[in-house]
Amino acid sequence: SMSLGRADITCELRARVPLRVIKAGDGPFSGEQWEKSLPSRGLEETLGPLKTCAVVMSSGALRRSSLGMEIDSHDAVLRFNAAPTEGHSRDVGSKTTLRIVNSQLMVTQKARFLQDALFNTGVLIMWDPAPYSKDLHEWYRNPDFNFTETYQDYHRLHPRQPFYILSPSMQWELWDILQEYSPTAIQPNPPSSGMQGIIVMLSLCDRISVYEFLPSHRKSDLCHYFEDIHNWQCTQGHYHPLSFEKNLIKHLNQGGQEDVVKLGKVTLNGFSQERC
Ligand code: NCC
């Protein structure tokens, strides 16, 4: 329960939600096509050691934040889905080291995914909200969105850009911990891309700064900083257990409450920095 300390929860996450990506030869991800397209090196190897990392949520509260320079000062910057930097660098920076996309975007906005240059920078990572936690064959036969064709088409267009697939076990191992630390039952849907991205960066970096996950004083119903769509559910959650994710991260925050209110910033120790 929540009476466990910050370090205990970090150690639970580290032990039970290891960073896991699909490798060529994993179950159905076999054969020449997957051999050619799935990165043979691990993410740690591709990115090298990272001291400080920024996780930039797509939140509307980043608009007019002027956080761009601070964000770019990190060794690596993670962004999500179709969140752009062009035209917004004053608020969100211009560096993109990694980008996590969901399979829904890849399939339902395929033409854009294959054409928009914003996806071509840095390392790409995709995930699919499959209900299967362990059985890769079951998942391959019946993903939430059938991403295989888009993945392979993208790889043919950008053969040198590393493009990883997160193992679906990660989202459910993380979900289990979210449920254990929540006082009430949470919906059986996978954690948001943002929450999964925090876990990925805790595995890769010594220290991470997360921007506008816990909202600042700029909080409003503006969904994304880059488009004028208004909906409180973007910040408070609907399909994803977003409010439970935010409670957990609030509990883990090592920065001050003032950083949250003024900047929308949370500071977390990477897994390597905690003595478990
Ligand atoms: O909006 P989305 O998320 O791409 O945002 C990325 C992550 O930022 C955090 N966030 C975002 C907005 C906000 N006001 N507050 C926030 O805290 C969340 O942690 C979020 O995960 C997703 O998680 O993949 C999601 O993707 C979109 C959409 O599929 C993509 O943008 C592609 O178009 C989903 N929206 C819809 O399906 C309509 C969203 O629910 C979750």
Short mmCIF file of C-alpha atoms and ligand atoms in Angstrom, two decimals:
data_model
loop_
_atom_site.label_atom_id
_atom_site.label_comp_id
_atom_site.label_asym_id
_atom_site.label_seq_id
_atom_site.Cartn_x
_atom_site.Cartn_y
_atom_site.Cartn_z
CA SER A 1 0.00 0.00 0.00
CA MET A 2 0.93 3.69 -0.09
CA SER A 3 2.61 3.36 3.31
CA LEU A 4 5.65 1.93 1.52
CA GLY A 5 8.32 4.58 1.08
CA ARG A 6 9.47 6.19 -2.12
CA ALA A 7 12.61 4.04 -2.41
CA ASP A 8 10.60 0.84 -1.77
CA ILE A 9 8.23 1.59 -4.63
CA THR A 10 11.11 2.48 -6.96
CA CYS A 11 12.73 -0.84 -6.05
CA GLU A 12 9.45 -2.69 -6.73
CA LEU A 13 9.24 -1.04 -10.16
CA ARG A 14 12.85 -1.86 -10.89
CA ALA A 15 12.44 -5.52 -9.90
CA ARG A 16 9.04 -6.16 -11.44
CA VAL A 17 8.87 -3.90 -14.53
CA PRO A 18 12.17 -4.51 -16.32
CA LEU A 19 12.66 -2.76 -19.64
CA ARG A 20 11.82 -5.38 -22.24
CA VAL A 21 11.75 -5.01 -26.02
CA ILE A 22 10.95 -7.56 -28.70
CA LYS A 23 14.05 -9.17 -30.24
CA ALA A 24 14.21 -10.96 -33.57
CA GLY A 25 13.46 -14.61 -32.91
CA ASP A 26 11.08 -13.94 -30.00
CA GLY A 27 8.18 -16.30 -30.73
CA PRO A 28 6.29 -15.13 -33.82
CA PHE A 29 8.75 -12.25 -34.47
CA SER A 30 10.91 -14.66 -36.46
CA GLY A 31 12.05 -14.91 -40.05
CA GLU A 32 13.97 -12.71 -42.41
CA GLN A 33 11.78 -9.60 -42.22
CA TRP A 34 11.95 -9.33 -38.44
CA GLU A 35 15.67 -10.23 -38.48
CA LYS A 36 16.25 -7.25 -40.75
CA SER A 37 14.01 -4.73 -39.02
CA LEU A 38 14.13 -5.30 -35.24
CA PRO A 39 17.21 -3.68 -33.67
CA SER A 40 19.77 -6.29 -32.65
CA ARG A 41 21.22 -4.05 -29.94
CA GLY A 42 19.37 -3.24 -26.75
CA LEU A 43 18.11 0.29 -26.06
CA GLU A 44 20.83 0.84 -23.44
CA GLU A 45 23.48 -0.02 -26.00
CA THR A 46 21.97 2.13 -28.74
CA LEU A 47 21.64 5.20 -26.53
CA GLY A 48 24.75 4.84 -24.37
CA PRO A 49 24.88 5.88 -20.73
CA LEU A 50 22.52 8.76 -19.91
CA LYS A 51 22.88 10.98 -16.87
CA THR A 52 19.94 13.36 -17.10
CA CYS A 53 16.79 12.82 -19.12
CA ALA A 54 13.63 14.80 -19.81
CA VAL A 55 10.21 13.25 -20.33
CA VAL A 56 8.00 15.77 -22.11
CA MET A 57 4.29 15.06 -21.84
CA SER A 58 2.03 16.40 -24.60
CA SER A 59 -0.07 18.36 -22.13
CA GLY A 60 -1.73 21.66 -23.00
CA ALA A 61 -0.16 23.14 -19.86
CA LEU A 62 3.21 23.21 -21.67
CA ARG A 63 1.90 26.03 -23.85
CA ARG A 64 3.59 29.33 -22.86
CA SER A 65 5.77 27.50 -20.30
CA SER A 66 9.11 28.77 -21.72
CA LEU A 67 10.66 25.46 -20.58
CA GLY A 68 12.39 24.74 -23.90
CA MET A 69 15.96 25.60 -22.88
CA GLU A 70 15.68 23.70 -19.62
CA ILE A 71 14.28 20.63 -21.42
CA ASP A 72 17.03 20.68 -24.08
CA SER A 73 19.75 20.85 -21.40
CA HIS A 74 19.15 17.16 -20.55
CA ASP A 75 21.29 14.43 -22.17
CA ALA A 76 18.21 12.84 -23.71
CA VAL A 77 14.63 13.97 -24.38
CA LEU A 78 11.62 11.64 -24.74
CA ARG A 79 8.44 12.75 -26.57
CA PHE A 80 5.17 11.00 -27.37
CA ASN A 81 3.07 10.17 -30.41
CA ALA A 82 2.78 13.10 -32.84
CA ALA A 83 3.93 15.83 -30.41
CA PRO A 84 5.93 18.35 -32.49
CA THR A 85 8.87 20.58 -31.57
CA GLU A 86 8.77 22.79 -34.68
CA GLY A 87 6.97 26.01 -33.86
CA HIS A 88 6.95 25.12 -30.13
CA SER A 89 10.65 24.95 -29.23
CA ARG A 90 10.45 27.90 -26.82
CA ASP A 91 8.05 25.85 -24.67
CA VAL A 92 9.08 22.21 -25.28
CA GLY A 93 12.64 22.40 -26.68
CA SER A 94 13.88 21.06 -29.99
CA LYS A 95 15.84 17.94 -29.03
CA THR A 96 14.22 14.52 -29.57
CA THR A 97 16.27 11.49 -28.52
CA LEU A 98 13.41 9.02 -28.26
CA ARG A 99 9.75 8.97 -29.25
CA ILE A 100 7.15 6.50 -28.00
CA VAL A 101 4.15 5.96 -30.28
CA ASN A 102 1.06 3.83 -29.73
CA SER A 103 -0.14 1.31 -32.33
CA GLN A 104 -3.42 3.22 -32.70
CA LEU A 105 -1.59 6.19 -34.21
CA MET A 106 0.46 3.91 -36.50
CA VAL A 107 -2.64 2.20 -37.88
CA THR A 108 -5.33 4.89 -37.88
CA GLN A 109 -2.97 7.67 -39.03
CA LYS A 110 -0.73 5.48 -41.16
CA ALA A 111 -0.22 7.94 -44.06
CA ARG A 112 0.85 10.65 -41.67
CA PHE A 113 3.09 8.31 -39.70
CA LEU A 114 4.91 7.33 -42.89
CA GLN A 115 5.19 10.88 -44.22
CA ASP A 116 5.59 13.36 -41.37
CA ALA A 117 9.29 14.10 -40.77
CA LEU A 118 8.69 14.64 -37.04
CA PHE A 119 8.87 10.87 -36.54
CA ASN A 120 12.29 10.57 -38.22
CA THR A 121 14.40 11.97 -35.38
CA GLY A 122 15.91 9.78 -32.67
CA VAL A 123 14.95 6.29 -31.59
CA LEU A 124 11.35 5.15 -32.15
CA ILE A 125 9.56 2.85 -29.72
CA MET A 126 6.06 1.48 -30.25
CA TRP A 127 3.62 -0.32 -27.98
CA ASP A 128 0.23 -1.95 -28.48
CA PRO A 129 -2.53 -2.12 -25.85
CA ALA A 130 -2.89 -5.90 -26.06
CA PRO A 131 -4.80 -7.75 -23.34
CA TYR A 132 -2.17 -10.53 -23.40
CA SER A 133 0.69 -10.14 -20.96
CA LYS A 134 2.92 -13.07 -21.79
CA ASP A 135 1.73 -14.98 -24.83
CA LEU A 136 3.48 -13.35 -27.82
CA HIS A 137 1.74 -15.71 -30.28
CA GLU A 138 -1.70 -14.74 -29.02
CA TRP A 139 -0.74 -11.06 -29.27
CA TYR A 140 0.73 -11.44 -32.77
CA ARG A 141 -2.48 -13.06 -34.00
CA ASN A 142 -4.72 -10.50 -32.37
CA PRO A 143 -3.10 -7.15 -31.50
CA ASP A 144 -5.27 -4.20 -30.47
CA PHE A 145 -4.20 -2.48 -33.71
CA ASN A 146 -2.56 -4.54 -36.43
CA PHE A 147 0.76 -2.73 -36.54
CA THR A 148 2.97 -5.23 -38.41
CA GLU A 149 2.48 -3.83 -41.90
CA THR A 150 2.96 -0.20 -40.81
CA TYR A 151 6.05 -1.16 -38.79
CA GLN A 152 7.61 -2.90 -41.81
CA ASP A 153 6.62 -0.10 -44.23
CA TYR A 154 8.17 2.49 -41.90
CA HIS A 155 11.34 0.43 -41.56
CA ARG A 156 11.69 0.18 -45.36
CA LEU A 157 11.48 3.98 -45.61
CA HIS A 158 13.89 4.59 -42.69
CA PRO A 159 16.12 1.50 -42.50
CA ARG A 160 18.76 3.13 -40.31
CA GLN A 161 16.44 4.54 -37.64
CA PRO A 162 16.22 2.17 -34.65
CA PHE A 163 12.57 1.17 -34.16
CA TYR A 164 11.81 -0.88 -31.05
CA ILE A 165 8.66 -2.70 -29.97
CA LEU A 166 7.94 -2.74 -26.24
CA SER A 167 7.08 -6.15 -24.89
CA PRO A 168 3.40 -6.16 -23.78
CA SER A 169 4.42 -7.79 -20.51
CA MET A 170 5.76 -4.40 -19.41
CA GLN A 171 2.40 -2.62 -19.46
CA TRP A 172 0.72 -5.33 -17.36
CA GLU A 173 3.55 -5.65 -14.85
CA LEU A 174 3.28 -1.88 -14.43
CA TRP A 175 -0.52 -2.07 -14.19
CA ASP A 176 -0.21 -4.61 -11.34
CA ILE A 177 1.91 -2.18 -9.33
CA LEU A 178 -0.46 0.73 -10.05
CA GLN A 179 -3.31 -1.42 -8.73
CA GLU A 180 -1.40 -2.47 -5.63
CA TYR A 181 -0.73 1.16 -4.66
CA SER A 182 -4.24 2.40 -5.41
CA PRO A 183 -6.92 2.44 -2.73
CA THR A 184 -9.67 1.56 -5.22
CA ALA A 185 -10.00 -0.78 -8.18
CA ILE A 186 -8.53 0.65 -11.37
CA GLN A 187 -9.81 0.02 -14.87
CA PRO A 188 -8.16 -2.96 -16.62
CA ASN A 189 -6.65 -0.82 -19.40
CA PRO A 190 -2.93 -0.31 -19.97
CA PRO A 191 -1.05 2.65 -18.50
CA SER A 192 -0.72 5.72 -20.73
CA SER A 193 2.22 6.19 -23.10
CA GLY A 194 3.45 8.87 -20.70
CA MET A 195 3.56 6.51 -17.70
CA GLN A 196 5.26 3.78 -19.75
CA GLY A 197 7.78 6.37 -20.96
CA ILE A 198 8.63 7.33 -17.37
CA ILE A 199 9.45 3.66 -16.63
CA VAL A 200 11.55 3.35 -19.80
CA MET A 201 13.59 6.43 -18.81
CA LEU A 202 13.97 5.30 -15.17
CA SER A 203 15.66 2.22 -16.62
CA LEU A 204 17.97 4.20 -18.92
CA CYS A 205 18.89 7.38 -17.00
CA ASP A 206 20.46 8.30 -13.67
CA ARG A 207 17.96 11.09 -13.07
CA ILE A 208 14.83 12.16 -14.90
CA SER A 209 12.75 15.34 -15.08
CA VAL A 210 9.13 14.83 -16.08
CA TYR A 211 7.29 17.86 -17.49
CA GLU A 212 3.55 18.48 -17.11
CA PHE A 213 2.54 15.05 -15.93
CA LEU A 214 1.67 16.50 -12.54
CA PRO A 215 0.10 19.69 -13.85
CA SER A 216 1.39 23.17 -13.01
CA HIS A 217 -0.59 26.35 -12.37
CA ARG A 218 -1.06 26.45 -16.17
CA LYS A 219 -3.40 23.43 -15.95
CA SER A 220 -6.53 23.84 -18.05
CA ASP A 221 -8.84 21.79 -20.26
CA LEU A 222 -6.46 22.31 -23.22
CA CYS A 223 -5.60 18.74 -24.23
CA HIS A 224 -2.29 19.20 -26.11
CA TYR A 225 0.11 22.17 -26.35
CA PHE A 226 0.08 21.89 -30.15
CA GLU A 227 -3.65 21.92 -30.99
CA ASP A 228 -6.76 23.73 -29.78
CA ILE A 229 -8.76 20.76 -28.55
CA HIS A 230 -10.34 21.13 -25.12
CA ASN A 231 -11.10 18.10 -22.95
CA TRP A 232 -10.41 17.61 -19.24
CA GLN A 233 -10.11 13.84 -19.75
CA CYS A 234 -6.72 14.32 -21.44
CA THR A 235 -5.24 15.44 -18.12
CA GLN A 236 -7.49 13.53 -15.72
CA GLY A 237 -7.90 10.24 -17.56
CA HIS A 238 -10.61 8.17 -19.13
CA TYR A 239 -9.38 5.02 -20.90
CA HIS A 240 -5.95 5.00 -19.26
CA PRO A 241 -5.65 4.88 -15.43
CA LEU A 242 -4.06 8.33 -15.64
CA SER A 243 -5.11 9.71 -12.25
CA PHE A 244 -3.70 6.59 -10.52
CA GLU A 245 -0.48 6.94 -12.50
CA LYS A 246 -0.21 10.56 -11.38
CA ASN A 247 -0.80 9.64 -7.73
CA LEU A 248 2.06 7.15 -7.85
CA ILE A 249 4.43 9.65 -9.48
CA LYS A 250 3.44 12.33 -6.96
CA HIS A 251 4.45 9.90 -4.23
CA LEU A 252 7.83 9.26 -5.92
CA ASN A 253 8.67 12.91 -6.65
CA GLN A 254 11.98 14.00 -5.19
CA GLY A 255 11.63 17.61 -6.26
CA GLY A 256 9.72 20.23 -4.35
CA GLN A 257 6.00 20.98 -4.59
CA GLU A 258 7.05 24.41 -5.86
CA ASP A 259 8.65 22.81 -8.95
CA VAL A 260 5.31 21.12 -9.68
CA VAL A 261 3.20 24.24 -9.22
CA LYS A 262 5.52 26.67 -11.02
CA LEU A 263 7.09 24.46 -13.68
CA GLY A 264 4.98 21.29 -13.89
CA LYS A 265 8.21 19.46 -13.10
CA VAL A 266 8.81 16.20 -11.23
CA THR A 267 12.31 14.85 -10.47
CA LEU A 268 12.92 11.11 -10.08
CA ASN A 269 15.98 8.97 -9.34
CA GLY A 270 16.76 6.42 -12.03
CA PHE A 271 16.68 2.73 -11.08
CA SER A 272 20.48 2.59 -11.05
CA GLN A 273 20.63 5.23 -8.32
CA GLU A 274 18.48 3.40 -5.77
CA ARG A 275 20.10 0.83 -3.49
CA CYS A 276 17.60 -2.00 -3.55
O1 NCC B 1 -2.42 12.42 -25.93
P1 NCC B 1 -1.21 11.56 -25.86
O2 NCC B 1 -1.63 10.13 -25.18
O3 NCC B 1 -0.45 11.36 -27.12
O4 NCC B 1 -0.24 12.17 -24.76
C1 NCC B 1 1.00 11.57 -24.39
C2 NCC B 1 1.08 11.43 -22.87
O5 NCC B 1 1.10 12.71 -22.25
C3 NCC B 1 0.36 12.68 -21.00
N1 NCC B 1 -0.68 13.75 -21.05
C4 NCC B 1 -1.17 14.19 -22.24
C5 NCC B 1 -2.09 15.23 -22.27
C6 NCC B 1 -2.50 15.82 -21.08
N2 NCC B 1 -3.35 16.86 -21.05
N3 NCC B 1 -2.01 15.35 -19.90
C7 NCC B 1 -1.11 14.34 -19.87
O6 NCC B 1 -0.68 13.95 -18.77
C8 NCC B 1 -0.20 11.26 -20.86
O7 NCC B 1 0.63 10.51 -20.00
C9 NCC B 1 -0.13 10.71 -22.28
O8 NCC B 1 0.09 9.31 -22.30
C10 NCC B 1 -1.32 7.81 -25.26
O9 NCC B 1 -1.13 7.62 -24.03
O10 NCC B 1 -0.76 7.16 -26.17
C11 NCC B 1 -2.28 8.96 -25.66
O11 NCC B 1 -2.47 8.92 -27.08
C12 NCC B 1 -3.59 9.65 -27.64
C13 NCC B 1 -3.57 9.42 -29.18
O12 NCC B 1 -3.75 8.05 -29.48
C14 NCC B 1 -2.19 9.86 -29.73
O13 NCC B 1 -1.93 11.22 -29.41
C15 NCC B 1 -2.10 9.70 -31.24
O14 NCC B 1 -2.97 10.56 -31.91
C16 NCC B 1 -4.89 9.21 -27.00
N4 NCC B 1 -6.00 9.99 -27.54
C17 NCC B 1 -7.01 9.43 -28.21
O15 NCC B 1 -7.09 8.23 -28.44
C18 NCC B 1 -8.08 10.37 -28.71
C19 NCC B 1 -4.78 9.48 -25.49
O16 NCC B 1 -5.98 9.06 -24.85
C20 NCC B 1 -3.61 8.74 -24.89
#
